[in-house]
Amino acid sequence: MIKKISGPLVIAEVEGAKKGDLVRLGGKRLIGEVVELRGKNASIQVYEETSGLKIGDEAINTGSPLSVELAPGLIGGIFDGIQRPLEDIVNVSGYFIERGIDVPSVSREKKWSFVPSVKEGDVVSAGDIIGQVEETPLIKHKIMVPYGISGKVETIKAGAFSVDETVAVIEGQKISMLQKWPVRRRRMLLQKSPVDSPLVTGQRIIDTFFPIGKGGAACAPGPFGAGKTVIQHQMAKWSDADLIVFVGCGERGNEMTDVLKEFPTLKDPKTGRPLLEKTILIANTSNMPIAAREASVYTGAAIAEYFRDMGYNVAMMADSTSRWAEALREMSGRLEEMPGEEGYPAYLGSRLADFYERAGRGKCFGKPERDGSLTLIGSVSPPGGDMSEPVVQNTLRVTKVFWALDEGLAHKRHFPAINWLLSYSLYLPNLSEFFSKEIAEDMAEVRAEAMKLLAQEAELEEIVRLVGLESISKKEQLVLFVSKMIREDFLYQSAFDQVDQYSSLKKQYYMLKSIVEFFVKGSPAVEEGVDLEQLKKSEVVGQIAGARFMKDEDVTNLPERVASSINALRSGGRHG
Amino acid sequence: MVKISEITGPLMLVDGVSDAAYDELVEIKLRSGESRLGKVLELNGDKALVQVFEGTEGLDLKTVSLSFKGRSLELAVAPDMTGRIFSGLGRPIDGIPELIPTKRLDVNGLPINPFSRDYPNDFIQTGISTIDGLNTLSRGQKLPIFSASGLPHSRLAAQIAHQAKVRGKEESFAVVFGAMGITYEEAEFFISGFRKTGAIENSVLFINLASDPAIERIATPRLALTAAEYLAFDVGMHVLVVLTDMTSYCESLREVSAARREVPGRRGYPGYLYTDLATLYERAGRIKGQAGSITLIPILTMPDDDKTHPIPDLTGYITEGQIILSRDLERKGIYPPVDPLPSLSRLRDKAIGEGRTREDHASVANQLFASYARGREVRELVVILGEAALSDTDKKYLEFANEFEKHFIRQGQNESRSIEETLRVSWKLLKILPKEEWKRIKPEIAEKYADKS
């Protein structure tokens, strides 16, 4: 029975309530979760708008925790923060979302063709793959033995089944393709291992300068308008993960629409299939109930871990974790907890750490032996762009990649507006072997040289601002010229140009190598007396600028062209 | 027995309540016969906390009678509501009798299912170069104007309301105007402007003036958006909603929050300000299969011109860009003083280009941004070093920045430039710079359009 209603928080007497139990409230059977118990009273955070609830309305305990449904039928779908399918909700309530809607997360009608991979009589245990369903041409949905079940397979059959029909019987237990999993509980790996290969995103500043490894965690904090969402979308579109879980957490409705509209038309760079065949969307837009926002990142993580356990490389984007933290803060305020920094609850740091630690790669439970990974990328929206605020600071403590989005760059329309002097990736040592083996032996040196030039540029610009361009040496002027090339011809990348939006790792290397080569060969040339203006006007400068729009094979010999063109200038200079 | 036990600020604590619902509308009858409206903010046992929209002035604990209405605050709507002027709580104030409603709608609305949304990519021509050329507005977008005291945001909003159109289409168009805590003069400026151009026939106005009860403002934008939703999705019109001034709205929210003794967030605003603003702004949009749309232009004044103040900050995180007015430009006598650099339309790239505006639009816009940014940097340099220290290229950039402000940003208050005209001016300005500096323009685009325009 309900005793108190204050926004999304309801206090009620609930029979046999345990912390975490799912509760249904009032005549509309709104969904809530027990977050606190005090004497006979349970504090319930309600995942839907509470207007219309009355004192004395009933509160029914379902006895089970908030869970996700894991089964074929998730891919290509869009779900709200507590995994209700938004597409099916349209059929029930039209284009506005009514309250108290009860629709199963995955369709019970659709039949999937199940192909067993174990035989009757085999002995299996939790996590073992017993068969699979081709959910989309890109993803074979592996059916795994649920936790807590093991023993001899008594029956198993191939054929078309809906998700709740029995496909196998193990030690008397009926197994269907549908599993439930409490969203707040993490799914474990058998053994975690360190990151050793990059998540290739095709975004030059990320892949070359601040790469993220498969199984890593990254954050992208920045003020509004700095391009957080565009970066998240670019990662979702171009990264070489097998499966993408995109959580739109307290963000704009139109952004989700954009993804829904664009992804079916976009092709996966690896396979050429529509991107939606490897994407799952969770949408709690900013006008949807706040408590469900808090749950949405967990819903996303539970689904992502489930696919990781099948042996896939999964990437999850959460945009934006600040909205999630704010939802925590609001609930904490209503619970009258003692506030920590900036009103956030004292447990903000531990919740964030707990979330980002769900990233990782390693051995999954069960047979056959397989590796999976989950990469987490969270954006943070600090108030006023202030990086010292608690959500950014707590996130930086647990993520190893920091992409600092810079408002100044965004104003100059330099995109991606990632500040190259502030950002970092701690995965570079893990990935150095991959880069030198797969891309080029001197990849690390080329990157380091470019970074050095950019750092020098920042210092020189200070001087130029104070005393003018004429006061620095020709060689220093060359540094400025080359670093401008790095910025404008390499780091700048258009998300809207058909060619420029994705660069392969090899292309990235050759592009950067060309620019660095221009400096390496150009600086002795300038010292020898070759006219700087002449050097700046050389034909290769235009070619370097155009490399963004070139095909991979046309860029391969660009470094040599740069070298020979400058050498020609040098010899010309000597003779003349 | 229902009895008021406390009156503090805009709130009343009521005892002996049974069967009241959260968020329910409450009618408060004074002995004088006057009636006011309130809503339930919190229920605890037999106690209800009620927020009084029209202020608690003159209420007492004894003689006031209360009735719980069994519903939330609703707005009566009808197709003939256009041309009407209502108070901030939806009562007619134009001397014409009340509407005969075709239905009553809960002003809180419901969230649009993201699956049902249609992406806003119909280019709206506002006739203003800084918006059309650089920060393009789309149908269904929410694009706020960040202004500050003394800047001409009202004139700009009125100009947009009068000039905005989707080209090549004749469709029914309406303006819903929600005023929160603005001065009589400002309101009069809008109303007379709408009358003069005849636009009043297609407008619905909700007016809460600075002298009206402050708490009423919390309802005003919800009424305006409910009217807009009705006109857009029931009647099938394209609705432009102008809400001004969001800063007064947020201050009223803060007042209620303080009266409730909630833990304050930044600058005393409640921690749920983001969510609250989002439930307003996100009501803009288009819906698949529906003829109408809601385009939203909220106006807010930044306290002390500070963009990081919570109101502009949280707004910017929700809306699809922002148009920022600049005091510097205003001082130079430039109207509209839109500063293109911090302004942004997130939906621009999907609304422009071949088939929508013109093939060269994106390249030109990017180049203008980059060049104007550089020009402004050079201008700062000149302050320190003097013009003599500039390289030839830098001098060109300086000239570009000056001319850009004079010929691109500046335009008349009744001057409606077509997008072609905006692009023509752009190319003319870009030619001030050497062609090697056109780094954001593909050579084939430059060749095709640079001299043609």
mmCIF file of C-alpha atoms in Angstrom, chain A residues 3-7 49-55 78 86-87 89-90 94-99 222-225 228-229 250-258 260-262 283 285-290 293 323 326 329-330 333-334 339 342-343 381-385 407 411-414 464-469 484 488-489 492 496-497 545 548-549, chain B residues 19-24 41-45 72 110-121 135 140-142 146 229 233-234 260 262-263 266 271-272 274-275 278-279 282-283 285 287 290 307-308 312-314 316-320 322 340-344 346-350 366 369-370 373-374 377 381 384-385 389 391 437 439-440 442:
data_model
loop_
_atom_site.group_PDB
_atom_site.id
_atom_site.type_symbol
_atom_site.label_atom_id
_atom_site.label_comp_id
_atom_site.label_asym_id
_atom_site.label_seq_id
_atom_site.Cartn_x
_atom_site.Cartn_y
_atom_site.Cartn_z
ATOM 1 C CA LYS A 3 2.056 5.854 1.792
ATOM 2 C CA LYS A 4 4.000 8.663 0.153
ATOM 3 C CA ILE A 5 4.532 9.934 -3.399
ATOM 4 C CA SER A 6 7.226 12.413 -4.312
ATOM 5 C CA GLY A 7 8.025 12.497 -8.018
ATOM 6 C CA GLU A 49 5.801 9.101 -14.586
ATOM 7 C CA THR A 50 3.929 8.857 -11.276
ATOM 8 C CA SER A 51 1.167 11.413 -11.838
ATOM 9 C CA GLY A 52 -2.221 10.004 -10.959
ATOM 10 C CA LEU A 53 -0.926 7.633 -8.260
ATOM 11 C CA LYS A 54 -2.820 7.873 -4.971
ATOM 12 C CA ILE A 55 -2.132 7.196 -1.322
ATOM 13 C CA ILE A 78 15.366 -0.260 -30.105
ATOM 14 C CA LEU A 86 9.811 0.843 -28.576
ATOM 15 C CA GLU A 87 8.732 -0.472 -31.940
ATOM 16 C CA ILE A 89 4.997 0.080 -28.062
ATOM 17 C CA VAL A 90 3.948 2.058 -31.141
ATOM 18 C CA GLY A 94 0.669 5.144 -30.840
ATOM 19 C CA TYR A 95 3.384 7.709 -31.272
ATOM 20 C CA PHE A 96 3.293 8.889 -27.672
ATOM 21 C CA ILE A 97 4.466 6.529 -24.940
ATOM 22 C CA GLU A 98 1.648 5.848 -22.514
ATOM 23 C CA ARG A 99 2.322 4.544 -19.028
ATOM 24 C CA GLY A 222 33.182 17.979 -23.374
ATOM 25 C CA PRO A 223 30.810 20.911 -23.256
ATOM 26 C CA PHE A 224 27.752 20.952 -25.456
ATOM 27 C CA GLY A 225 28.417 21.507 -29.132
ATOM 28 C CA LYS A 228 30.444 14.138 -28.267
ATOM 29 C CA THR A 229 27.497 12.564 -29.966
ATOM 30 C CA GLY A 250 19.036 11.175 -21.352
ATOM 31 C CA GLU A 251 19.880 12.624 -24.731
ATOM 32 C CA ARG A 252 17.895 13.944 -27.682
ATOM 33 C CA GLY A 253 15.084 11.979 -29.288
ATOM 34 C CA ASN A 254 16.121 13.084 -32.750
ATOM 35 C CA GLU A 255 19.575 11.592 -32.265
ATOM 36 C CA MET A 256 18.068 8.158 -31.791
ATOM 37 C CA THR A 257 15.877 8.749 -34.825
ATOM 38 C CA ASP A 258 18.979 9.661 -36.762
ATOM 39 C CA LEU A 260 17.451 4.428 -36.636
ATOM 40 C CA LYS A 261 17.136 6.113 -39.983
ATOM 41 C CA GLU A 262 20.759 6.049 -40.975
ATOM 42 C CA ALA A 283 16.952 4.848 -25.784
ATOM 43 C CA THR A 285 15.646 10.216 -24.199
ATOM 44 C CA SER A 286 15.815 13.233 -21.908
ATOM 45 C CA ASN A 287 12.035 13.524 -21.630
ATOM 46 C CA MET A 288 11.543 9.889 -20.669
ATOM 47 C CA PRO A 289 11.324 8.954 -16.973
ATOM 48 C CA ILE A 290 14.463 9.636 -14.994
ATOM 49 C CA ARG A 293 17.695 6.461 -17.197
ATOM 50 C CA ARG A 323 22.665 12.110 -17.390
ATOM 51 C CA GLU A 326 22.255 13.114 -12.596
ATOM 52 C CA ARG A 329 21.696 12.387 -7.875
ATOM 53 C CA GLU A 330 18.007 13.065 -8.224
ATOM 54 C CA GLY A 333 18.109 13.651 -3.152
ATOM 55 C CA ARG A 334 14.615 12.227 -2.952
ATOM 56 C CA PRO A 339 24.961 14.671 -0.531
ATOM 57 C CA GLU A 342 28.003 18.994 -6.001
ATOM 58 C CA GLY A 343 25.003 17.177 -4.605
ATOM 59 C CA SER A 381 28.659 16.285 -20.308
ATOM 60 C CA PRO A 382 30.221 18.445 -17.613
ATOM 61 C CA PRO A 383 28.211 21.519 -16.613
ATOM 62 C CA GLY A 384 29.701 24.591 -18.211
ATOM 63 C CA GLY A 385 32.436 22.422 -19.727
ATOM 64 C CA GLU A 407 35.002 23.940 -27.426
ATOM 65 C CA HIS A 411 34.078 26.888 -32.779
ATOM 66 C CA LYS A 412 36.711 26.759 -35.497
ATOM 67 C CA ARG A 413 34.774 23.820 -36.868
ATOM 68 C CA HIS A 414 37.789 21.606 -36.417
ATOM 69 C CA VAL A 464 54.460 34.509 -32.221
ATOM 70 C CA ARG A 465 51.486 36.000 -30.447
ATOM 71 C CA LEU A 466 53.820 38.127 -28.345
ATOM 72 C CA VAL A 467 56.533 39.154 -30.756
ATOM 73 C CA GLY A 468 55.380 38.297 -34.253
ATOM 74 C CA LEU A 469 56.174 35.707 -36.896
ATOM 75 C CA LYS A 484 49.292 23.165 -39.455
ATOM 76 C CA GLU A 488 44.239 20.522 -41.150
ATOM 77 C CA ASP A 489 45.151 17.623 -43.378
ATOM 78 C CA TYR A 492 40.626 17.284 -39.278
ATOM 79 C CA PHE A 496 29.979 13.759 -43.766
ATOM 80 C CA ASP A 497 32.351 13.151 -46.662
ATOM 81 C CA ALA A 545 46.013 18.173 -48.380
ATOM 82 C CA ARG A 548 41.977 12.737 -47.126
ATOM 83 C CA PHE A 549 39.861 12.214 -50.209
ATOM 84 C CA ASP B 19 -8.104 9.999 -2.461
ATOM 85 C CA ALA B 20 -5.932 12.766 -3.930
ATOM 86 C CA ALA B 21 -3.589 11.842 -6.748
ATOM 87 C CA TYR B 22 -0.038 12.929 -7.377
ATOM 88 C CA ASP B 23 0.064 15.879 -9.825
ATOM 89 C CA GLU B 24 -3.708 16.397 -9.454
ATOM 90 C CA LEU B 41 3.500 18.267 -5.578
ATOM 91 C CA GLU B 42 3.777 15.575 -2.937
ATOM 92 C CA LEU B 43 1.521 13.218 -1.020
ATOM 93 C CA ASN B 44 2.401 11.806 2.359
ATOM 94 C CA GLY B 45 -0.296 9.911 4.220
ATOM 95 C CA SER B 72 -4.131 17.165 -14.052
ATOM 96 C CA LEU B 110 3.581 12.335 -23.103
ATOM 97 C CA PRO B 111 7.055 11.588 -24.423
ATOM 98 C CA ILE B 112 7.196 11.002 -28.172
ATOM 99 C CA ASN B 113 8.349 7.471 -28.894
ATOM 100 C CA PRO B 114 11.817 7.843 -30.486
ATOM 101 C CA PHE B 115 10.814 5.102 -32.896
ATOM 102 C CA SER B 116 7.920 7.206 -34.176
ATOM 103 C CA ARG B 117 9.954 10.339 -34.742
ATOM 104 C CA ASP B 118 10.792 11.501 -38.199
ATOM 105 C CA TYR B 119 14.158 13.154 -38.592
ATOM 106 C CA PRO B 120 14.002 16.937 -39.076
ATOM 107 C CA ASN B 121 15.654 17.627 -42.413
ATOM 108 C CA ASN B 135 23.319 27.470 -38.638
ATOM 109 C CA GLY B 140 10.987 19.935 -36.162
ATOM 110 C CA GLN B 141 14.199 21.283 -34.665
ATOM 111 C CA LYS B 142 14.609 22.976 -31.295
ATOM 112 C CA PHE B 146 20.939 32.667 -26.195
ATOM 113 C CA GLU B 229 0.917 19.484 -30.265
ATOM 114 C CA PHE B 233 -0.539 16.396 -34.788
ATOM 115 C CA ASP B 234 -4.332 16.705 -34.676
ATOM 116 C CA ARG B 260 10.257 22.844 -0.705
ATOM 117 C CA GLU B 262 15.178 20.634 -1.754
ATOM 118 C CA VAL B 263 18.930 20.123 -1.958
ATOM 119 C CA ARG B 266 24.279 24.691 -9.228
ATOM 120 C CA GLY B 271 18.926 19.213 -9.499
ATOM 121 C CA TYR B 272 16.121 18.188 -11.854
ATOM 122 C CA TYR B 274 17.807 19.368 -16.880
ATOM 123 C CA THR B 275 14.967 16.848 -16.815
ATOM 124 C CA ALA B 278 13.970 18.393 -21.436
ATOM 125 C CA THR B 279 10.299 17.564 -20.916
ATOM 126 C CA GLU B 282 11.735 17.426 -26.399
ATOM 127 C CA ARG B 283 8.107 18.061 -27.295
ATOM 128 C CA GLY B 285 9.704 17.307 -33.500
ATOM 129 C CA ILE B 287 6.253 12.274 -36.317
ATOM 130 C CA GLN B 290 1.800 12.933 -39.499
ATOM 131 C CA LYS B 307 27.084 30.807 -21.301
ATOM 132 C CA THR B 308 28.111 28.410 -18.544
ATOM 133 C CA PRO B 312 21.957 28.217 -21.073
ATOM 134 C CA ASP B 313 24.257 25.308 -20.219
ATOM 135 C CA LEU B 314 21.504 22.758 -19.648
ATOM 136 C CA GLY B 316 22.459 23.691 -24.867
ATOM 137 C CA TYR B 317 22.768 20.067 -23.800
ATOM 138 C CA ILE B 318 19.154 19.390 -24.781
ATOM 139 C CA THR B 319 18.527 21.525 -27.840
ATOM 140 C CA GLU B 320 19.863 20.894 -31.299
ATOM 141 C CA GLN B 322 22.017 27.415 -30.263
ATOM 142 C CA PRO B 340 28.481 32.633 -35.835
ATOM 143 C CA LEU B 341 31.419 31.037 -34.040
ATOM 144 C CA PRO B 342 29.759 29.758 -30.859
ATOM 145 C CA SER B 343 26.402 29.383 -32.627
ATOM 146 C CA LEU B 344 25.565 25.972 -33.980
ATOM 147 C CA ARG B 346 23.353 20.327 -35.109
ATOM 148 C CA LEU B 347 20.916 19.388 -37.815
ATOM 149 C CA ARG B 348 22.501 21.587 -40.459
ATOM 150 C CA ASP B 349 24.362 18.960 -42.399
ATOM 151 C CA LYS B 350 21.278 16.835 -42.940
ATOM 152 C CA ASN B 366 32.653 25.390 -43.306
ATOM 153 C CA PHE B 369 33.450 29.499 -40.231
ATOM 154 C CA ALA B 370 37.115 28.597 -40.429
ATOM 155 C CA ALA B 373 37.566 32.298 -36.818
ATOM 156 C CA ARG B 374 41.038 32.924 -38.209
ATOM 157 C CA GLU B 377 42.312 35.614 -34.159
ATOM 158 C CA LEU B 381 46.843 39.774 -32.728
ATOM 159 C CA ILE B 384 49.002 43.316 -29.325
ATOM 160 C CA LEU B 385 51.371 43.670 -32.262
ATOM 161 C CA ALA B 389 53.394 42.877 -37.991
ATOM 162 C CA SER B 391 51.751 38.703 -42.942
ATOM 163 C CA GLU B 437 43.290 29.172 -48.250
ATOM 164 C CA LYS B 439 40.964 24.320 -47.526
ATOM 165 C CA ARG B 440 37.419 23.273 -46.696
ATOM 166 C CA LYS B 442 36.762 20.788 -52.762
#
